[in-house]
């Protein structure tokens, strides 16, 4: 049998051996309903500064210089959500979403693996296989194959450098960061494309990758141009080709536009760096507060595009940070962390799962939030609700994960 | 590509076969054939022909300039040439670099660089409130450097010069020995610093030259130590602030440990994440390193402050770090670093990473083991480790493909176009590398850039590369000396183009997007 264009491209793209077994055998996913978007904060964001446990007396003690003041009605204090938690004031834009019941948090989620290496932990999150560092496809890529039963294009990421989570045998579309996404490039000319095809005549992998890339960029540029939506301010924020916390909102806007115009795209991925706050992370204002403002804007942006009944947006990071501040007004690498979910189906306006507070004996190794809920179990709930994936299929995405019924209230009945 | 890089294993195979016949031993046929690329088996390896030449010049330099290609052809034997390059790179690394005069300030003495940064702070503090600093200085054109540096822009200018030097040195052999430019990239990336982190900015060029370049082919432990004591690294991973926990004094905030550098020193610079250390070891190492900080006055830019150092015995991975002599507190850190730098896990990790950079995304374990063995036997002599690699069949095996990263491709383009001092071309190369996601010295996290095809060979990124190739090469002078190395199919496609367009297609060809 002649290999498909897709298979050929895959051989180009995948240097490691990816398991292809059984991807085409899934017929259960015939009717996906919603869309899933993951915003991944690289560098371990300080969840305790976003979902602030102001009601816990240990909080202010552990963080003498970097805690957020208890709610006092001013913009320099926590925005209370209940008696335990409140939002960082830089996230004021998220308060209405919480009050409308479409934004929820899980305070102690994470990877069961104990590593405090950013890079190892990110690899685990992106392959969906905690503890394993052997070559493996990204789980959004595997999922994309399941959604499409092995055919078509169903996942999109922002940034042309392929993140692990999208790497693997299934086709994914990558769009440039910021304004790069709006440019179709030299291959928009048919003459140039033909000449390049000739150049790659002896290398079908390069040839088909080139044609696929050209087609993607042309359609992306056309879609974004037609909506004429990029302001010069946004361009300023994100024109360096690298995704920063500041550029994230523009990337989110592009993702929303493109996924709204191509309904086959069910899975979206965004990421930003700049969250590894070892020194002077600030409190009400400062480095981290600026990033949180940008994250809040990003979520508002995503909310406007992903507001259909079964759409779910998730926010996560590879691990959390130490509960106590370190010697340099920052925080070091921790373990458990806060995950966020947003969508009409989310049982929002409340936090979910177990929370034992910040007393020393309740912390992981006496220093970090514990992981009470495996990140795979959180994603499993979302995939089940949003895409209608049965648990047996989810097990193909996250081999060996266990359904966590403590999270069964995460979505509306 | 196939016909280009086909490599003949015939000769050594026959040799082995004959040896087997002679010995007619039962084990002989089995063991070597099941593992036909072991190092000893290929002693006397002497690959010939265009494929081996193309491989050597594209992997040991960023690509063929007319002069370097002619030089290699005059030597005639690619492996001999490769080993010559290695010797030349080591020689060059022992000398200061040939910095273009207008970039020389990146290699000023460290006290002078601290001084420049201080003057920028003062100049900015003196700007009247409400003034936009950008209005005060004519925006300098990137890569066109004035003799007099505007104090307000000192740091930014240092960054731009450092980047310009990287482009100059990767593309112009009069400025830098070509293999040394590659080694500098490799080590800078291995000991990555992010040059846009505020305090790191003025030092990034000095760090590239005096850490990555100066120790590129020396002892690995010297490289780690140089990196550990350089202001760029001390600032980047916050080590300069990490002190023995101490209570707040009047008017000061309490300060204490910061684990950031200690962790990355073990995880990324030496042992690797599975190198056998624990969280307790990270903390112990952080304690060992307390008091290591920057100095604006000393020529090394480094000082050890005893009163900030955590006293008492310390144990790292079961090794007790001696701390009996108070005045020798800095020796604790040096001892710990030498221990980590010469650890077997480090030997494996460094060998693997070198092999990934020069040989394949997934290099054969037998190659890594050969390199690691010599690493340990030579106390981490990088030159000797590189020599093992160049003498190994895996380096010359056409099955071991490498896709160029954006920076690699940018440098290759400058060389193939023989851009020399054409700084408008540098600017194009700089911009391409940045938009493709590999801004020069611009990776934010300490793991450095990935070098593998899984990361960089995506359909969209390939089209971005083609855009750059066609633009930067427009009206470029044809390089007919390269045509012997291109496949018939590639040559056919190039010939269809008008002469003014041809170089773009040479750059975009499979032969040059891979290496």
CSV table of C-alpha atoms in Angstrom, one decimal, chain A:
chain,number,residue,atom,x,y,z
A,1,UNK,CA,0.0,0.0,0.0
A,2,UNK,CA,1.3,3.4,-0.9
A,3,UNK,CA,1.9,5.3,2.3
A,4,UNK,CA,-0.3,8.3,2.9
A,5,UNK,CA,1.0,11.8,2.8
A,6,UNK,CA,0.4,11.8,6.5
A,7,UNK,CA,2.5,8.7,7.2
A,8,UNK,CA,5.3,10.1,5.1
A,9,UNK,CA,5.3,13.4,7.0
A,10,UNK,CA,5.3,11.5,10.2
A,11,UNK,CA,8.4,9.6,9.4
A,12,UNK,CA,10.0,12.9,8.8
A,13,UNK,CA,8.8,14.4,12.0
A,14,UNK,CA,9.2,11.6,14.4
A,15,UNK,CA,12.8,10.6,15.2
A,16,UNK,CA,11.8,8.3,18.0
A,17,UNK,CA,9.5,5.3,17.6
A,18,UNK,CA,6.0,6.2,18.5
A,19,UNK,CA,3.4,3.6,19.3
A,20,UNK,CA,0.9,3.6,16.5
A,21,UNK,CA,-1.0,0.6,17.7
A,22,UNK,CA,-4.7,0.8,17.8
A,23,UNK,CA,-5.1,4.4,16.9
A,24,UNK,CA,-7.4,3.6,14.0
A,25,UNK,CA,-9.4,1.1,15.9
A,26,UNK,CA,-11.3,3.6,18.0
A,27,UNK,CA,-14.8,4.0,16.7
A,28,UNK,CA,-16.3,5.3,20.0
A,29,UNK,CA,-15.4,8.9,19.4
A,30,UNK,CA,-17.7,9.4,16.4
A,31,UNK,CA,-19.4,12.4,17.8
A,32,UNK,CA,-17.1,14.8,19.7
A,33,UNK,CA,-19.1,17.6,21.2
A,34,UNK,CA,-16.9,20.2,22.7
A,35,UNK,CA,-13.3,21.5,22.3
A,36,UNK,CA,-10.5,21.3,24.8
A,37,UNK,CA,-7.8,24.0,25.1
A,38,UNK,CA,-4.8,23.7,27.4
A,39,UNK,CA,-2.9,26.7,28.6
A,40,UNK,CA,0.4,25.5,29.9
A,41,UNK,CA,2.5,27.8,32.1
A,42,UNK,CA,6.2,26.7,31.8
A,43,UNK,CA,8.5,27.2,34.7
A,44,UNK,CA,6.1,26.3,37.5
A,45,UNK,CA,3.7,29.1,38.2
A,46,UNK,CA,3.0,30.0,41.8
A,47,UNK,CA,-0.6,28.8,42.2
A,48,UNK,CA,-0.7,30.0,45.8
A,49,UNK,CA,-0.4,33.6,44.5
A,50,UNK,CA,-3.3,33.1,42.1
A,51,UNK,CA,-5.7,31.1,44.3
A,52,UNK,CA,-4.7,32.7,47.5
A,53,UNK,CA,-5.4,30.7,50.7
A,54,UNK,CA,-5.8,33.9,52.7
A,55,UNK,CA,-8.1,32.1,55.2
A,56,UNK,CA,-5.2,29.9,56.4
A,57,UNK,CA,-3.2,31.5,59.1
A,58,UNK,CA,0.0,29.8,58.0
A,59,UNK,CA,-0.2,31.5,54.6
A,60,UNK,CA,1.0,35.0,55.8
A,61,UNK,CA,3.5,33.4,58.2
A,62,UNK,CA,5.1,31.3,55.4
A,63,UNK,CA,5.3,34.3,53.1
A,64,UNK,CA,6.3,37.4,55.1
A,65,UNK,CA,7.3,39.5,52.1
A,66,UNK,CA,5.3,38.0,49.2
A,67,UNK,CA,1.9,37.3,50.5
A,68,UNK,CA,-1.2,39.2,49.4
A,69,UNK,CA,-3.1,41.1,52.1
A,70,UNK,CA,-6.3,39.7,53.4
A,71,UNK,CA,-9.4,41.1,51.7
A,72,UNK,CA,-9.9,44.7,52.8
A,73,UNK,CA,-11.9,46.1,49.9
A,74,UNK,CA,-8.9,47.7,48.2
A,75,UNK,CA,-7.2,46.8,45.0
A,76,UNK,CA,-4.2,45.9,47.0
A,77,UNK,CA,-5.8,42.9,48.7
A,78,UNK,CA,-7.2,39.5,47.9
A,79,UNK,CA,-10.5,39.3,46.1
A,80,UNK,CA,-12.4,36.8,48.3
A,81,UNK,CA,-14.0,33.7,46.7
A,82,UNK,CA,-15.0,32.1,50.0
A,83,UNK,CA,-13.6,32.0,53.6
A,84,UNK,CA,-10.5,30.0,52.5
A,85,UNK,CA,-9.5,31.2,49.1
A,86,UNK,CA,-9.4,34.4,47.1
A,87,UNK,CA,-8.1,35.7,43.8
A,88,UNK,CA,-5.0,37.7,43.3
A,89,UNK,CA,-6.1,41.3,42.5
A,90,UNK,CA,-4.3,41.1,39.2
A,91,UNK,CA,-6.8,38.5,38.2
A,92,UNK,CA,-9.8,40.8,38.9
A,93,UNK,CA,-10.9,40.1,35.3
A,94,UNK,CA,-11.6,36.5,36.3
A,95,UNK,CA,-13.9,37.3,39.2
A,96,UNK,CA,-17.0,37.6,37.0
A,97,UNK,CA,-16.3,34.2,35.4
A,98,UNK,CA,-16.1,32.7,38.9
A,99,UNK,CA,-19.3,34.4,40.0
A,100,UNK,CA,-21.1,33.2,36.8
A,101,UNK,CA,-20.1,29.7,37.8
A,102,UNK,CA,-17.9,28.9,34.8
A,103,UNK,CA,-14.5,29.0,36.4
A,104,UNK,CA,-13.3,26.5,38.9
A,105,UNK,CA,-10.0,25.5,40.6
A,106,UNK,CA,-8.4,22.4,42.0
A,107,UNK,CA,-6.0,23.5,44.6
A,108,UNK,CA,-3.8,20.4,45.0
A,109,UNK,CA,-3.4,18.8,41.6
A,110,UNK,CA,-0.2,17.6,39.9
A,111,UNK,CA,2.0,14.8,38.9
A,112,UNK,CA,2.5,11.7,41.1
A,113,UNK,CA,6.2,11.8,40.1
A,114,UNK,CA,8.3,13.6,42.7
A,115,UNK,CA,10.7,15.3,40.3
A,116,UNK,CA,11.5,18.9,40.9
A,117,UNK,CA,13.1,19.3,37.5
A,118,UNK,CA,11.1,21.6,35.2
A,119,UNK,CA,12.2,19.7,32.2
A,120,UNK,CA,11.5,16.2,33.4
A,121,UNK,CA,8.2,17.3,34.9
A,122,UNK,CA,7.1,19.0,31.7
A,123,UNK,CA,8.0,15.9,29.7
A,124,UNK,CA,5.8,13.8,32.0
A,125,UNK,CA,2.9,16.3,31.7
A,126,UNK,CA,3.3,16.4,27.9
A,127,UNK,CA,3.5,12.7,27.3
A,128,UNK,CA,0.9,11.9,30.0
A,129,UNK,CA,3.4,9.3,31.5
A,130,UNK,CA,4.7,10.5,34.9
A,131,UNK,CA,8.0,9.0,35.7
A,132,UNK,CA,8.9,7.8,32.2
A,133,UNK,CA,11.5,9.6,30.2
A,134,UNK,CA,11.6,7.2,27.3
A,135,UNK,CA,10.7,8.5,23.8
A,136,UNK,CA,6.9,9.0,23.6
A,137,UNK,CA,4.4,10.9,21.6
A,138,UNK,CA,2.6,13.8,23.2
A,139,UNK,CA,-0.8,13.1,24.7
A,140,UNK,CA,-2.6,15.8,22.8
A,141,UNK,CA,-1.2,14.2,19.6
A,142,UNK,CA,-2.3,10.8,20.6
A,143,UNK,CA,-5.7,12.2,21.5
A,144,UNK,CA,-5.9,14.0,18.1
A,145,UNK,CA,-5.5,10.6,16.4
A,146,UNK,CA,-8.4,9.2,18.6
A,147,UNK,CA,-10.7,12.1,17.9
A,148,UNK,CA,-10.2,11.8,14.2
A,149,UNK,CA,-10.0,8.0,14.2
A,150,UNK,CA,-6.6,8.5,12.6
A,151,UNK,CA,-7.6,10.9,9.9
A,152,UNK,CA,-7.7,14.6,9.4
A,153,UNK,CA,-6.5,17.5,11.4
A,154,UNK,CA,-7.8,18.0,14.9
A,155,UNK,CA,-5.2,19.7,17.0
A,156,UNK,CA,-3.6,23.1,16.8
A,157,UNK,CA,-0.8,24.8,18.7
A,158,UNK,CA,0.7,28.2,18.7
A,159,UNK,CA,4.4,28.5,18.1
A,160,UNK,CA,6.2,26.7,15.2
A,161,UNK,CA,8.7,25.0,17.4
A,162,UNK,CA,6.9,21.8,18.1
A,163,UNK,CA,6.1,21.2,21.8
A,164,UNK,CA,6.4,17.6,23.0
A,165,UNK,CA,2.7,17.5,23.8
A,166,UNK,CA,1.8,17.9,20.1
A,167,UNK,CA,4.6,15.8,18.7
A,168,UNK,CA,3.9,12.4,17.4
A,169,UNK,CA,2.2,10.4,14.6
A,170,UNK,CA,-1.0,12.5,14.1
A,171,UNK,CA,-1.2,15.7,12.1
A,172,UNK,CA,-1.2,18.9,14.1
A,173,UNK,CA,-1.3,22.5,12.9
A,174,UNK,CA,1.2,24.9,14.3
A,175,UNK,CA,0.8,28.6,13.8
A,176,UNK,CA,3.4,31.3,14.4
A,177,UNK,CA,3.5,33.3,17.6
A,178,UNK,CA,1.9,36.8,17.4
A,179,UNK,CA,1.9,38.5,14.0
A,180,UNK,CA,3.9,35.8,12.4
A,181,UNK,CA,0.7,33.9,12.1
A,182,UNK,CA,-0.8,36.5,9.7
A,183,UNK,CA,1.9,36.1,7.0
A,184,UNK,CA,1.5,33.5,4.3
A,185,UNK,CA,5.1,33.7,3.1
A,186,UNK,CA,6.8,33.1,-0.2
A,187,UNK,CA,5.1,29.8,-0.8
A,188,UNK,CA,1.8,31.5,-1.3
A,189,UNK,CA,2.9,31.9,-4.9
A,190,UNK,CA,2.1,28.8,-6.9
A,191,UNK,CA,5.2,29.2,-9.0
A,192,UNK,CA,7.5,29.1,-5.9
A,193,UNK,CA,5.6,26.1,-4.5
A,194,UNK,CA,6.1,24.2,-7.7
A,195,UNK,CA,9.8,25.0,-7.9
A,196,UNK,CA,10.2,23.8,-4.3
A,197,UNK,CA,8.3,20.6,-5.0
A,198,UNK,CA,10.8,20.0,-7.8
A,199,UNK,CA,13.7,20.7,-5.4
A,200,UNK,CA,12.4,18.1,-3.0
A,201,UNK,CA,11.4,15.6,-5.7
A,202,UNK,CA,13.9,13.1,-4.3
A,203,UNK,CA,12.8,13.6,-0.7
A,204,UNK,CA,9.1,13.0,-0.4
A,205,UNK,CA,9.1,13.7,3.3
A,206,UNK,CA,10.4,17.2,2.9
A,207,UNK,CA,8.2,17.8,-0.1
A,208,UNK,CA,5.0,16.9,1.7
A,209,UNK,CA,6.0,18.7,4.9
A,210,UNK,CA,6.6,21.8,2.8
A,211,UNK,CA,3.3,21.6,1.0
A,212,UNK,CA,1.4,21.0,4.3
A,213,UNK,CA,3.1,23.9,5.9
A,214,UNK,CA,2.4,26.2,3.0
A,215,UNK,CA,-1.3,25.2,2.9
A,216,UNK,CA,-1.6,25.7,6.7
A,217,UNK,CA,0.1,29.1,6.6
A,218,UNK,CA,-2.0,30.3,3.7
A,219,UNK,CA,-5.3,29.4,5.3
A,220,UNK,CA,-4.2,30.8,8.7
A,221,UNK,CA,-3.2,34.1,7.2
A,222,UNK,CA,-6.4,34.3,5.2
A,223,UNK,CA,-8.6,33.6,8.2
A,224,UNK,CA,-6.8,36.1,10.4
A,225,UNK,CA,-6.6,38.8,7.7
A,226,UNK,CA,-10.3,38.5,7.0
A,227,UNK,CA,-11.1,39.2,10.6
A,228,UNK,CA,-8.6,42.1,10.6
A,229,UNK,CA,-8.3,41.8,14.3
A,230,UNK,CA,-4.7,42.4,15.3
A,231,UNK,CA,-4.1,45.8,16.9
A,232,UNK,CA,-0.7,47.4,16.9
A,233,UNK,CA,-0.5,47.2,20.6
A,234,UNK,CA,-0.9,43.4,20.5
A,235,UNK,CA,1.7,43.3,17.8
A,236,UNK,CA,4.1,45.2,20.0
A,237,UNK,CA,3.5,42.7,22.7
A,238,UNK,CA,4.3,39.6,20.7
A,239,UNK,CA,6.3,40.4,17.7
A,240,UNK,CA,9.5,38.7,18.7
A,241,UNK,CA,8.5,35.2,17.8
A,242,UNK,CA,8.9,33.8,21.3
A,243,UNK,CA,5.9,33.2,23.5
A,244,UNK,CA,6.1,35.3,26.6
A,245,UNK,CA,3.5,35.7,29.3
A,246,UNK,CA,2.7,39.0,27.7
A,247,UNK,CA,2.3,37.6,24.2
A,248,UNK,CA,-0.1,34.9,25.4
A,249,UNK,CA,-3.3,36.9,25.0
A,250,UNK,CA,-2.6,37.5,21.4
A,251,UNK,CA,-1.8,33.9,20.8
A,252,UNK,CA,-5.0,33.0,22.5
A,253,UNK,CA,-6.9,35.4,20.3
A,254,UNK,CA,-5.4,33.8,17.2
A,255,UNK,CA,-6.2,30.3,18.5
A,256,UNK,CA,-9.8,31.2,19.1
A,257,UNK,CA,-10.2,32.8,15.7
A,258,UNK,CA,-8.7,29.8,13.9
A,259,UNK,CA,-10.5,27.1,15.8
A,260,UNK,CA,-13.8,28.9,15.4
A,261,UNK,CA,-13.4,28.9,11.7
A,262,UNK,CA,-12.3,25.3,11.4
A,263,UNK,CA,-14.7,23.2,13.4
A,264,UNK,CA,-12.6,20.1,12.8
A,265,UNK,CA,-10.1,21.5,15.2
A,266,UNK,CA,-11.1,20.1,18.7
A,267,UNK,CA,-7.8,20.5,20.6
A,268,UNK,CA,-5.8,23.6,21.2
A,269,UNK,CA,-2.5,24.2,23.0
A,270,UNK,CA,-0.9,27.4,24.2
A,271,UNK,CA,2.1,27.9,26.4
A,272,UNK,CA,4.2,30.6,27.8
A,273,UNK,CA,7.4,30.9,29.9
A,274,UNK,CA,8.5,33.3,32.5
A,275,UNK,CA,6.9,31.7,35.6
A,276,UNK,CA,10.0,30.5,37.4
A,277,UNK,CA,10.0,33.1,40.1
A,278,UNK,CA,13.0,32.3,42.3
A,279,UNK,CA,13.7,35.9,43.3
A,280,UNK,CA,11.6,39.0,43.9
A,281,UNK,CA,8.4,37.6,42.6
A,282,UNK,CA,6.5,40.6,44.1
A,283,UNK,CA,3.2,40.5,45.8
A,284,UNK,CA,0.3,42.7,44.8
A,285,UNK,CA,2.5,44.2,42.1
A,286,UNK,CA,5.6,43.0,40.5
A,287,UNK,CA,6.9,40.3,38.1
A,288,UNK,CA,4.4,37.6,39.0
A,289,UNK,CA,1.4,40.1,39.2
A,290,UNK,CA,2.2,41.2,35.7
A,291,UNK,CA,2.2,37.7,34.4
A,292,UNK,CA,-1.1,37.0,36.2
A,293,UNK,CA,-2.7,40.0,34.6
A,294,UNK,CA,-1.7,38.7,31.2
A,295,UNK,CA,-3.0,35.2,32.1
A,296,UNK,CA,-6.3,36.7,33.2
A,297,UNK,CA,-6.6,38.5,29.8
A,298,UNK,CA,-5.7,35.3,28.0
A,299,UNK,CA,-8.5,33.5,29.8
A,300,UNK,CA,-11.0,36.2,29.0
A,301,UNK,CA,-9.9,36.0,25.4
A,302,UNK,CA,-10.3,32.3,25.3
A,303,UNK,CA,-13.7,32.6,27.0
A,304,UNK,CA,-15.0,34.7,24.1
A,305,UNK,CA,-14.0,32.0,21.6
A,306,UNK,CA,-14.7,28.8,23.6
A,307,UNK,CA,-18.1,29.3,25.0
A,308,UNK,CA,-20.1,26.5,23.5
A,309,UNK,CA,-21.8,24.1,25.9
A,310,UNK,CA,-19.0,21.5,26.1
A,311,UNK,CA,-15.9,23.6,25.5
A,312,UNK,CA,-13.4,23.3,28.3
A,313,UNK,CA,-10.3,25.5,28.9
A,314,UNK,CA,-7.7,24.2,31.4
A,315,UNK,CA,-4.7,26.0,32.9
A,316,UNK,CA,-1.8,24.0,34.4
A,317,UNK,CA,1.9,24.1,35.1
A,318,UNK,CA,4.5,21.3,35.6
A,319,UNK,CA,4.6,21.6,39.4
A,320,UNK,CA,4.0,24.1,42.2
A,321,UNK,CA,6.3,26.2,44.2
A,322,UNK,CA,7.4,26.1,47.8
A,323,UNK,CA,4.7,27.2,50.2
A,324,UNK,CA,7.2,29.3,52.1
A,325,UNK,CA,9.1,32.1,50.5
A,326,UNK,CA,12.8,31.4,50.0
A,327,UNK,CA,15.8,33.6,51.1
A,328,UNK,CA,15.5,35.8,48.1
A,329,UNK,CA,11.8,36.9,48.2
A,330,UNK,CA,10.8,34.3,45.7
A,331,UNK,CA,9.8,30.6,45.8
A,332,UNK,CA,11.7,27.4,44.9
A,333,UNK,CA,10.5,24.3,43.1
A,334,UNK,CA,7.6,22.5,44.9
A,335,UNK,CA,5.2,19.7,44.1
A,336,UNK,CA,1.4,20.1,44.0
A,337,UNK,CA,-0.3,23.1,42.3
A,338,UNK,CA,-3.5,24.8,41.4
A,339,UNK,CA,-5.2,23.8,38.2
A,340,UNK,CA,-8.0,25.8,36.6
A,341,UNK,CA,-11.0,24.8,34.5
A,342,UNK,CA,-13.3,27.1,32.5
A,343,UNK,CA,-16.3,26.4,30.5
A,344,UNK,CA,-20.1,26.4,30.6
A,345,UNK,CA,-20.2,22.8,31.7
A,346,UNK,CA,-17.7,23.3,34.5
A,347,UNK,CA,-19.2,23.4,38.0
A,348,UNK,CA,-17.7,26.7,38.5
A,349,UNK,CA,-17.7,29.3,41.3
A,350,UNK,CA,-16.2,26.7,43.6
A,351,UNK,CA,-13.0,24.8,44.1
A,352,UNK,CA,-12.8,21.0,44.0
A,353,UNK,CA,-11.0,18.2,45.6
A,354,UNK,CA,-9.1,17.9,48.8
A,355,UNK,CA,-7.5,20.8,50.6
A,356,UNK,CA,-5.8,20.2,54.0
A,357,UNK,CA,-4.4,23.6,54.6
A,358,UNK,CA,-0.8,24.8,55.0
A,359,UNK,CA,0.2,23.4,58.4
A,360,UNK,CA,3.6,21.9,58.2
A,361,UNK,CA,2.4,18.3,58.7
A,362,UNK,CA,0.0,18.6,55.8
A,363,UNK,CA,2.7,19.6,53.3
A,364,UNK,CA,4.6,17.4,50.9
A,365,UNK,CA,8.1,16.9,52.6
A,366,UNK,CA,7.1,19.7,54.9
A,367,UNK,CA,7.5,22.3,52.2
A,368,UNK,CA,5.1,22.0,49.2
A,369,UNK,CA,1.5,21.5,48.4
A,370,UNK,CA,0.7,17.8,48.2
A,371,UNK,CA,-0.7,16.2,45.0
A,372,UNK,CA,-4.1,15.0,46.0
A,373,UNK,CA,-5.3,14.7,42.4
A,374,UNK,CA,-3.3,13.3,39.5
A,375,UNK,CA,-3.3,15.7,36.6
A,376,UNK,CA,-4.3,12.9,34.3
A,377,UNK,CA,-7.4,12.3,36.3
A,378,UNK,CA,-8.3,16.0,35.9
A,379,UNK,CA,-7.8,15.8,32.2
A,380,UNK,CA,-9.7,12.6,32.0
A,381,UNK,CA,-12.8,14.3,33.5
A,382,UNK,CA,-12.5,17.1,30.9
A,383,UNK,CA,-12.0,14.7,28.0
A,384,UNK,CA,-14.9,12.6,29.2
A,385,UNK,CA,-17.2,15.6,29.4
A,386,UNK,CA,-16.0,17.7,26.5
A,387,UNK,CA,-15.2,15.1,23.9
A,388,UNK,CA,-17.4,12.3,25.2
A,389,UNK,CA,-14.4,9.9,25.5
A,390,UNK,CA,-15.2,6.7,27.3
A,391,UNK,CA,-12.8,5.7,30.1
A,392,UNK,CA,-11.4,2.9,28.0
A,393,UNK,CA,-10.3,5.3,25.3
A,394,UNK,CA,-8.9,7.7,27.9
A,395,UNK,CA,-6.7,4.9,29.1
A,396,UNK,CA,-5.0,5.0,25.6
A,397,UNK,CA,-4.2,8.6,26.1
A,398,UNK,CA,-3.0,8.1,29.7
A,399,UNK,CA,-1.9,4.5,30.1
A,400,UNK,CA,-2.2,3.4,33.7
A,401,UNK,CA,-4.1,6.4,35.0
A,402,UNK,CA,-7.0,5.9,37.5
A,403,UNK,CA,-10.3,7.6,37.3
A,404,UNK,CA,-10.6,9.9,40.3
A,405,UNK,CA,-14.2,9.9,41.5
A,406,UNK,CA,-13.4,12.6,44.1
A,407,UNK,CA,-13.5,14.9,41.1
A,408,UNK,CA,-16.9,13.7,39.8
A,409,UNK,CA,-18.5,17.0,40.7
A,410,UNK,CA,-16.1,19.0,38.5
A,411,UNK,CA,-18.7,19.2,35.8
A,412,UNK,CA,-22.4,20.1,35.9
A,413,UNK,CA,-24.7,17.1,35.8
